[in-house]
Tab-separated table of C-alpha atoms and ligand atoms in Angstrom:
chain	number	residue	atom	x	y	z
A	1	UNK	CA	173.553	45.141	18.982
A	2	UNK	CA	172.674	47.238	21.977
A	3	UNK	CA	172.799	45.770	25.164
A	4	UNK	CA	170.314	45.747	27.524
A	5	UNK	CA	170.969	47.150	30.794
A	6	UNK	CA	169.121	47.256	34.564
A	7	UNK	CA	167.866	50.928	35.629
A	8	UNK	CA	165.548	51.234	39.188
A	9	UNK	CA	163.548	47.961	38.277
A	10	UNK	CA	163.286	48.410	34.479
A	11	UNK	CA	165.337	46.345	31.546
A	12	UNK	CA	165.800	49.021	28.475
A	13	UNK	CA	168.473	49.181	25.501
A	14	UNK	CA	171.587	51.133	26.845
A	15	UNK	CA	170.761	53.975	24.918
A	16	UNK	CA	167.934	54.641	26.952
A	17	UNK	CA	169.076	54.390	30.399
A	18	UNK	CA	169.186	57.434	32.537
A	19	UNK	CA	170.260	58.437	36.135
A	20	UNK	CA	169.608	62.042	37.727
A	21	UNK	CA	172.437	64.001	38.044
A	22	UNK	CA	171.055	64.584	41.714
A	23	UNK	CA	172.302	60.718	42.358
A	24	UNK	CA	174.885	60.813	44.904
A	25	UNK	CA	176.857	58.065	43.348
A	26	UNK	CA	177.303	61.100	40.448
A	27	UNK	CA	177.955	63.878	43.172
A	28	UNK	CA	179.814	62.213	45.631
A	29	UNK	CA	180.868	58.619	44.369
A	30	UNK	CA	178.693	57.813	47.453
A	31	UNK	CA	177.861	54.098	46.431
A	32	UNK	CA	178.954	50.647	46.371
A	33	UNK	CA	179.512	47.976	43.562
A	34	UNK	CA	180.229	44.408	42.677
A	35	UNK	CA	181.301	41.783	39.445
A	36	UNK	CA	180.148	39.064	39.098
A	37	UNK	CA	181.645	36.533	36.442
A	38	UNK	CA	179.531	34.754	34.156
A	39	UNK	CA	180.812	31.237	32.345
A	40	UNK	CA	178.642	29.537	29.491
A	41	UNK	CA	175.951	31.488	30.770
A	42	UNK	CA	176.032	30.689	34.768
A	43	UNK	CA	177.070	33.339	37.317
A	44	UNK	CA	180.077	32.292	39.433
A	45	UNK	CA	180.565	32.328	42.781
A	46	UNK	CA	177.319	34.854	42.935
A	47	UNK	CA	176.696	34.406	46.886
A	48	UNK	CA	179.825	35.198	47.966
A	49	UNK	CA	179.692	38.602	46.053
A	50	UNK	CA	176.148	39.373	48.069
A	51	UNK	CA	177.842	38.736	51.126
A	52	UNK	CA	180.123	41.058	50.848
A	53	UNK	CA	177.662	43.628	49.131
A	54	UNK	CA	175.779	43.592	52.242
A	55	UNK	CA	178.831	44.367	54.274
A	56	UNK	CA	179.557	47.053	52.237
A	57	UNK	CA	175.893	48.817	52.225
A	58	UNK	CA	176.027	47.840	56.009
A	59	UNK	CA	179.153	49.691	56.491
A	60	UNK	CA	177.896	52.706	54.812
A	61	UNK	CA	174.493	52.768	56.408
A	62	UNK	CA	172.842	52.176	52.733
A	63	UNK	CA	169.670	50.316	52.060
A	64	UNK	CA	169.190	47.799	50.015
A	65	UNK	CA	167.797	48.572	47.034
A	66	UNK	CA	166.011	45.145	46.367
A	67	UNK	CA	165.520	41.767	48.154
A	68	UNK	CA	167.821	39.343	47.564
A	69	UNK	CA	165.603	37.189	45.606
A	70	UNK	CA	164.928	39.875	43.126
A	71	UNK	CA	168.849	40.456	42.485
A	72	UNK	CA	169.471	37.403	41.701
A	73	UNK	CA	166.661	37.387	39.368
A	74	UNK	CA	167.777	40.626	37.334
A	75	UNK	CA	170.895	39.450	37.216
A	76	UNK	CA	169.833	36.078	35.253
A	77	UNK	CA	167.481	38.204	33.309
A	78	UNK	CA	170.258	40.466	32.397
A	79	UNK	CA	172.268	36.650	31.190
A	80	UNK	CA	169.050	35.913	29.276
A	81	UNK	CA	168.171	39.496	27.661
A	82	UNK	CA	171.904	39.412	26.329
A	83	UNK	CA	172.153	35.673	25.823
A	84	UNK	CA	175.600	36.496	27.267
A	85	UNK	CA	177.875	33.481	26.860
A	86	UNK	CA	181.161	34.484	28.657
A	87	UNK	CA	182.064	37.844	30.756
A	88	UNK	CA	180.666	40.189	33.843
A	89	UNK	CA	177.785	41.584	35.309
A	90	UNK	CA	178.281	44.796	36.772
A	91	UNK	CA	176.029	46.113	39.536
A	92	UNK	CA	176.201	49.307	41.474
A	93	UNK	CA	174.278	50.469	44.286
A	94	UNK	CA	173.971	54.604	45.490
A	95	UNK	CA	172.199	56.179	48.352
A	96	UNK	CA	170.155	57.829	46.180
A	97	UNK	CA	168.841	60.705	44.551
A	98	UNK	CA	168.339	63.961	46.543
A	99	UNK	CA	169.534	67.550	47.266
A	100	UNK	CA	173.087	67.828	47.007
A	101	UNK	CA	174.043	67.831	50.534
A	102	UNK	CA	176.975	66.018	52.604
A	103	UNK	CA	174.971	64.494	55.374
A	104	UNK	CA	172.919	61.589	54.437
A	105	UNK	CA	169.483	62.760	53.075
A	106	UNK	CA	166.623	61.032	54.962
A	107	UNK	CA	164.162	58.732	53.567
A	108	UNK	CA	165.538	57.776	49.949
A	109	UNK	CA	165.355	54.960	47.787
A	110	UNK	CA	168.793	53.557	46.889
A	111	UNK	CA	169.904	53.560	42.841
A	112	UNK	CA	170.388	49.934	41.454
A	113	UNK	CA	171.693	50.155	37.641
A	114	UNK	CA	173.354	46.775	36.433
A	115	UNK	CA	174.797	45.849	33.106
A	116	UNK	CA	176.913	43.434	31.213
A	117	UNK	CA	180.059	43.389	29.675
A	118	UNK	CA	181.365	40.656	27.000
A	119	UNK	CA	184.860	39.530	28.065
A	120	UNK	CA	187.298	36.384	27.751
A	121	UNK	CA	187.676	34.985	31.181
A	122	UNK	CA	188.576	31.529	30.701
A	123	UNK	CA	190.472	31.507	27.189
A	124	UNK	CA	192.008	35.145	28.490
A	125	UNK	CA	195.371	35.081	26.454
A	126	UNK	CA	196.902	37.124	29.013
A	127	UNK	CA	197.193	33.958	31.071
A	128	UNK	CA	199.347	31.798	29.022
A	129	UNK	CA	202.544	34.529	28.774
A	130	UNK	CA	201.766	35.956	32.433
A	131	UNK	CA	200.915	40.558	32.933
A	132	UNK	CA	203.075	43.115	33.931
A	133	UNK	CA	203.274	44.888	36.926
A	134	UNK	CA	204.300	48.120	37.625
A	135	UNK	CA	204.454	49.304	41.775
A	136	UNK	CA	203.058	52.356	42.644
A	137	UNK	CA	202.164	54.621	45.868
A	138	UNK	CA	199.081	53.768	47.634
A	139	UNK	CA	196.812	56.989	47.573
A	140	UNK	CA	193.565	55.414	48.601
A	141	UNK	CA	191.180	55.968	51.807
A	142	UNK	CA	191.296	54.282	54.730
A	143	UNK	CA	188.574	52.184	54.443
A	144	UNK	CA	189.931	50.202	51.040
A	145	UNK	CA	187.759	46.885	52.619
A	146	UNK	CA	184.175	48.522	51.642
A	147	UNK	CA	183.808	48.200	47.767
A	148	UNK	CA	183.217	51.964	47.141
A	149	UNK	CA	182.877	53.501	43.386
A	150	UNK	CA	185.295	55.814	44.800
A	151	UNK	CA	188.281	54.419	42.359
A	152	UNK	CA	189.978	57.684	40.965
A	153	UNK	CA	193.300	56.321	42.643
A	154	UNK	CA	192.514	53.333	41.368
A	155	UNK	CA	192.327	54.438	38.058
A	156	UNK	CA	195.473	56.575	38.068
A	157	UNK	CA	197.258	53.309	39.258
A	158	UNK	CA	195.953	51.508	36.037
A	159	UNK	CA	196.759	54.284	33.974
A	160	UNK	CA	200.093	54.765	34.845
A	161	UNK	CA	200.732	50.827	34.581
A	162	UNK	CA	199.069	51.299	31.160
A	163	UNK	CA	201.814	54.154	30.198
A	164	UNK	CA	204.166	51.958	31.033
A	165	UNK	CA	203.341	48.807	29.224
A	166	UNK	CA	202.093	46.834	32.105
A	167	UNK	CA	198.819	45.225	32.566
A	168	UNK	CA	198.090	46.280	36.452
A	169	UNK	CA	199.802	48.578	39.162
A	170	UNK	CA	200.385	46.926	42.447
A	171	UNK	CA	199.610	50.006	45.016
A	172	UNK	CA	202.433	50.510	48.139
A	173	UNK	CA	202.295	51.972	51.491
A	174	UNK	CA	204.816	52.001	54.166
A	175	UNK	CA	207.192	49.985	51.804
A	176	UNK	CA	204.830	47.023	51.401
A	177	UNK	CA	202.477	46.040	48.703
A	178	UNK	CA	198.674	46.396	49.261
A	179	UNK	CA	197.057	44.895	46.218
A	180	UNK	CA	196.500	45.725	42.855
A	181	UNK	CA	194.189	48.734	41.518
A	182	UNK	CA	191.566	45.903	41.023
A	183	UNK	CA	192.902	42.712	42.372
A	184	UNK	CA	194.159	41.396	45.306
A	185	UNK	CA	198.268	40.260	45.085
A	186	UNK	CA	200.004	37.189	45.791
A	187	UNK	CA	203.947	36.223	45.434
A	188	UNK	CA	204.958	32.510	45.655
A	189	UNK	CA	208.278	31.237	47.060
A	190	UNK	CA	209.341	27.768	47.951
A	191	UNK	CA	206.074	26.707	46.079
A	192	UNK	CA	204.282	28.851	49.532
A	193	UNK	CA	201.493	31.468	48.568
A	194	UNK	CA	202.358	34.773	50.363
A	195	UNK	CA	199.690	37.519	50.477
A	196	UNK	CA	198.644	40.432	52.634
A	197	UNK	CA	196.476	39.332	55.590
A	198	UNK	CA	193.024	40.831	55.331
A	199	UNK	CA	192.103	44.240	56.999
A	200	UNK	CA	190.967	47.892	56.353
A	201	UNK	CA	193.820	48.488	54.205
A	202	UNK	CA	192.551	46.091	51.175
A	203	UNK	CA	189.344	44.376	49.385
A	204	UNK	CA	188.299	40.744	50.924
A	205	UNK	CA	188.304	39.383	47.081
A	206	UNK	CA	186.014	36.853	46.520
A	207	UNK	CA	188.531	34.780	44.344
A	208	UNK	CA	190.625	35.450	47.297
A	209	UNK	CA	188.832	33.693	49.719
A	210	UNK	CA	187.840	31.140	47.236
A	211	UNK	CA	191.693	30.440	46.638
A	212	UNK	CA	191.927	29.601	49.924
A	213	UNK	CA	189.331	27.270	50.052
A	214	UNK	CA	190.914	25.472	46.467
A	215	UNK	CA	194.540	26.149	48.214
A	216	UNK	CA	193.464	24.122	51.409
A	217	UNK	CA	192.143	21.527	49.584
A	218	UNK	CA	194.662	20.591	47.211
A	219	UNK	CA	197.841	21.155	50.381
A	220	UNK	CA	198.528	24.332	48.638
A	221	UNK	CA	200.583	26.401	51.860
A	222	UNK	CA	199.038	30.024	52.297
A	223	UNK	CA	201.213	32.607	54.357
A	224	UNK	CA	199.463	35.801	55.463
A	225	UNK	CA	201.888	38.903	55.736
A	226	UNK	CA	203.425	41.746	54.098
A	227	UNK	CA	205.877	41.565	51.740
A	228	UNK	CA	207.624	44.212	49.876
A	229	UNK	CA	208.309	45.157	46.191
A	230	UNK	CA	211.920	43.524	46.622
A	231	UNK	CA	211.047	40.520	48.087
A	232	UNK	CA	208.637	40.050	44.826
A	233	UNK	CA	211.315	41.060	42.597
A	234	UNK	CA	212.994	37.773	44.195
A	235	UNK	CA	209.766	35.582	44.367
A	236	UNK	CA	209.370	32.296	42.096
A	237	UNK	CA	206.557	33.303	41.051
A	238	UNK	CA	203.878	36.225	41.197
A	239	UNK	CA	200.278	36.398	40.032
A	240	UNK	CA	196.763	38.366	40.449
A	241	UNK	CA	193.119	37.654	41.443
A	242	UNK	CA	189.692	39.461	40.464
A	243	UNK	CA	186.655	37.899	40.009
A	244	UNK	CA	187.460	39.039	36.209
A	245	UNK	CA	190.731	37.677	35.838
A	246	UNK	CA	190.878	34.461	38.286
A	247	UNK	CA	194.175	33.390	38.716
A	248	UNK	CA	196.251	35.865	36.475
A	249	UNK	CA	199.984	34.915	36.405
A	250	UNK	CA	202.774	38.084	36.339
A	251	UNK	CA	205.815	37.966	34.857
A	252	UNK	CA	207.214	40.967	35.404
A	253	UNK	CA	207.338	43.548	38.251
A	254	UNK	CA	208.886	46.714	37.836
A	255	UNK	CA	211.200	45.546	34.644
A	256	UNK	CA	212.151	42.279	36.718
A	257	UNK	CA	211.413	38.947	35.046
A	258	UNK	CA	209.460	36.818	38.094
A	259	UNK	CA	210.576	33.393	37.745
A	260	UNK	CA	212.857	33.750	34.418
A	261	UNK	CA	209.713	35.612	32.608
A	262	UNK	CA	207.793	31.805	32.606
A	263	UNK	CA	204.774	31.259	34.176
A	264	UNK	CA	205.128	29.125	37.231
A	265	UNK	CA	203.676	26.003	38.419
A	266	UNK	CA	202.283	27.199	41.894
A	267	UNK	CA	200.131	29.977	39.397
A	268	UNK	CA	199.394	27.481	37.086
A	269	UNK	CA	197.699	25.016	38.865
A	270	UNK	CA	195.663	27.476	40.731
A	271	UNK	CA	194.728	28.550	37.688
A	272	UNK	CA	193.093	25.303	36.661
A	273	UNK	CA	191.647	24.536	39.409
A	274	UNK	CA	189.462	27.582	39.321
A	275	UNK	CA	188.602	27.105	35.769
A	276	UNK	CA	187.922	23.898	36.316
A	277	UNK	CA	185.311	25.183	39.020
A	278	UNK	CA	183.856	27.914	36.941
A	279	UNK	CA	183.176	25.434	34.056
A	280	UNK	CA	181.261	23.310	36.210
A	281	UNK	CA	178.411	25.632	36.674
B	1	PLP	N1	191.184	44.502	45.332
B	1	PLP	C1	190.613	45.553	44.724
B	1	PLP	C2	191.067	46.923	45.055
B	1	PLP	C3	189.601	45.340	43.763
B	1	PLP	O1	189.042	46.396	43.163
B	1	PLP	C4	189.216	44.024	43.453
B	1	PLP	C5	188.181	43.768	42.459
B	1	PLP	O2	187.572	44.646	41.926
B	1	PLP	C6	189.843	42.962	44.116
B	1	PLP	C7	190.818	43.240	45.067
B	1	PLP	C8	189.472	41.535	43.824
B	1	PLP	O3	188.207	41.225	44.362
B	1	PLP	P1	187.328	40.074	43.713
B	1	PLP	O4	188.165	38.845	43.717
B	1	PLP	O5	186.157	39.959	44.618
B	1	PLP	O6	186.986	40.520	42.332
């Protein structure tokens, strides 16, 4: 069956969707996105995601394409016109269509498309024998906090960790670790989460912050630096977090088994706790 998808106010089969080739998302990957997860049919931790939307369109000076009311709304539609169970919506946001020219065009409505995607969040079998991770070099922008569709690094990152057997690359700059082509990245020693403090040099994740918040409440310790590909190479334990993937434990960086190759109980019980949350609707 063909999904149905969200084009500029209109629901139609995917087959049927269309965007100008004058859109400057296509010309200039001058837009913005955002995933939300969806669990037995309820988006998850939606307003945080619009939050940081906002920010995002704010940063680049891009309008909004819709109230906030009626996102919300085509997102559920989307749920309902799919009767989607378990997975992501995908939205994306562009300046517009216009003129190709490098200066913002004046006076033109923003492109909202949005669509689903079936996927495994919760049973994810990746999760019970830990991912792979390869390191790579960092060759992103500057401005890696604004959630830009610009992700050709990104996706050289993935591909190489793909070559290579491994599930994600964990970008590097100035000897330290970053995050992950699409997650943010988190080592564990002495049962204390370490993970890059948050600036213009990585994504605010929403299961980031909402780590935190499980992390605080259950006397999980959070440290906020830098650490380097060594110093994970020596961690306990190692894992992942995307509003795809949750908690995702790693067992391997570079060829080196993280905590003997097992999953470890710092990951684990993160883990649960945000599947326990994500159930709960
Ligand atoms: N870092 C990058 C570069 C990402 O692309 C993503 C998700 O796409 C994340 C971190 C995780 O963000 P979130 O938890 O909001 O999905």
């Amino acid at each position: 069956m063909s999904r149905i998808v969200y084009v500029n106010g209109n629901f139609v089969p995917e087959s049927e969707a269309k965007v100008s080739i004058f859109d400057r998302g296509f010309l200039f990957a001058d837009g913005v996105y955002e995933v939300t997860p969806v669990v037995k049919g309820k988006l998850v931790d939606y307003d945080a995601l619009v939050v940081r939307l906002d920010r995002s369109l704010g940063e680049l000076k891009m309008s909004w394409p819709c109230t906030k009311t009626e996102l919300r709304q085509m997102h559920e539609e989307l749920i309902k016109q799919n009767k989607l169970d378990e997975g992501i919506i995908y939205m994306q946001v562009t300046r517009g269509v216009a003129d190709r020219m490098f200066n913002f065009p004046k006076d033109i409505k923003s492109t909202l498309v949005a669509f689903p995607q079936v996927m495994k969040l919760v049973d994810n079998p990746n999760a019970k024998t830990g991912v792979k991770v390869v390191t790579t070099p960092d060759l992103r922008w500057a401005r890696r906090d604004i959630k830009t569709v610009m992700l050709l690094p990104p996706c050289l990152g993935k591909e190489e960790a793909y070559q290579k057997g491994a599930a994600e690359a964990w970008m590097v700059e100035d000897g330290k670790v970053t995050e992950g082509t699409s997650s943010n990245a988190y080592i564990v020693k002495d049962n204390k989460i370490i993970t890059r403090p948050i600036s213009n040099s990585i994504l605010n994740g929403c299961t980031r912050r909402a780590l935190f918040r499980m992390a605080k409440e259950h006397q999980v310790e959070i440290e906020e630096r830098l650490f380097t590909p060594e110093e994970a190479y020596a961690a306990d334990e190692a894992f992942l977090t995307s509003a795809s993937q949750f908690v995702m434990p790693i067992t391997e960086i570079d060829g080196k088994r993280i905590g003997g190759g097992q999953v470890g109980p710092v990951v684990r019980k993160m883990r649960e706790l945000f599947l326990e949350e994500a159930q709960k609707g």
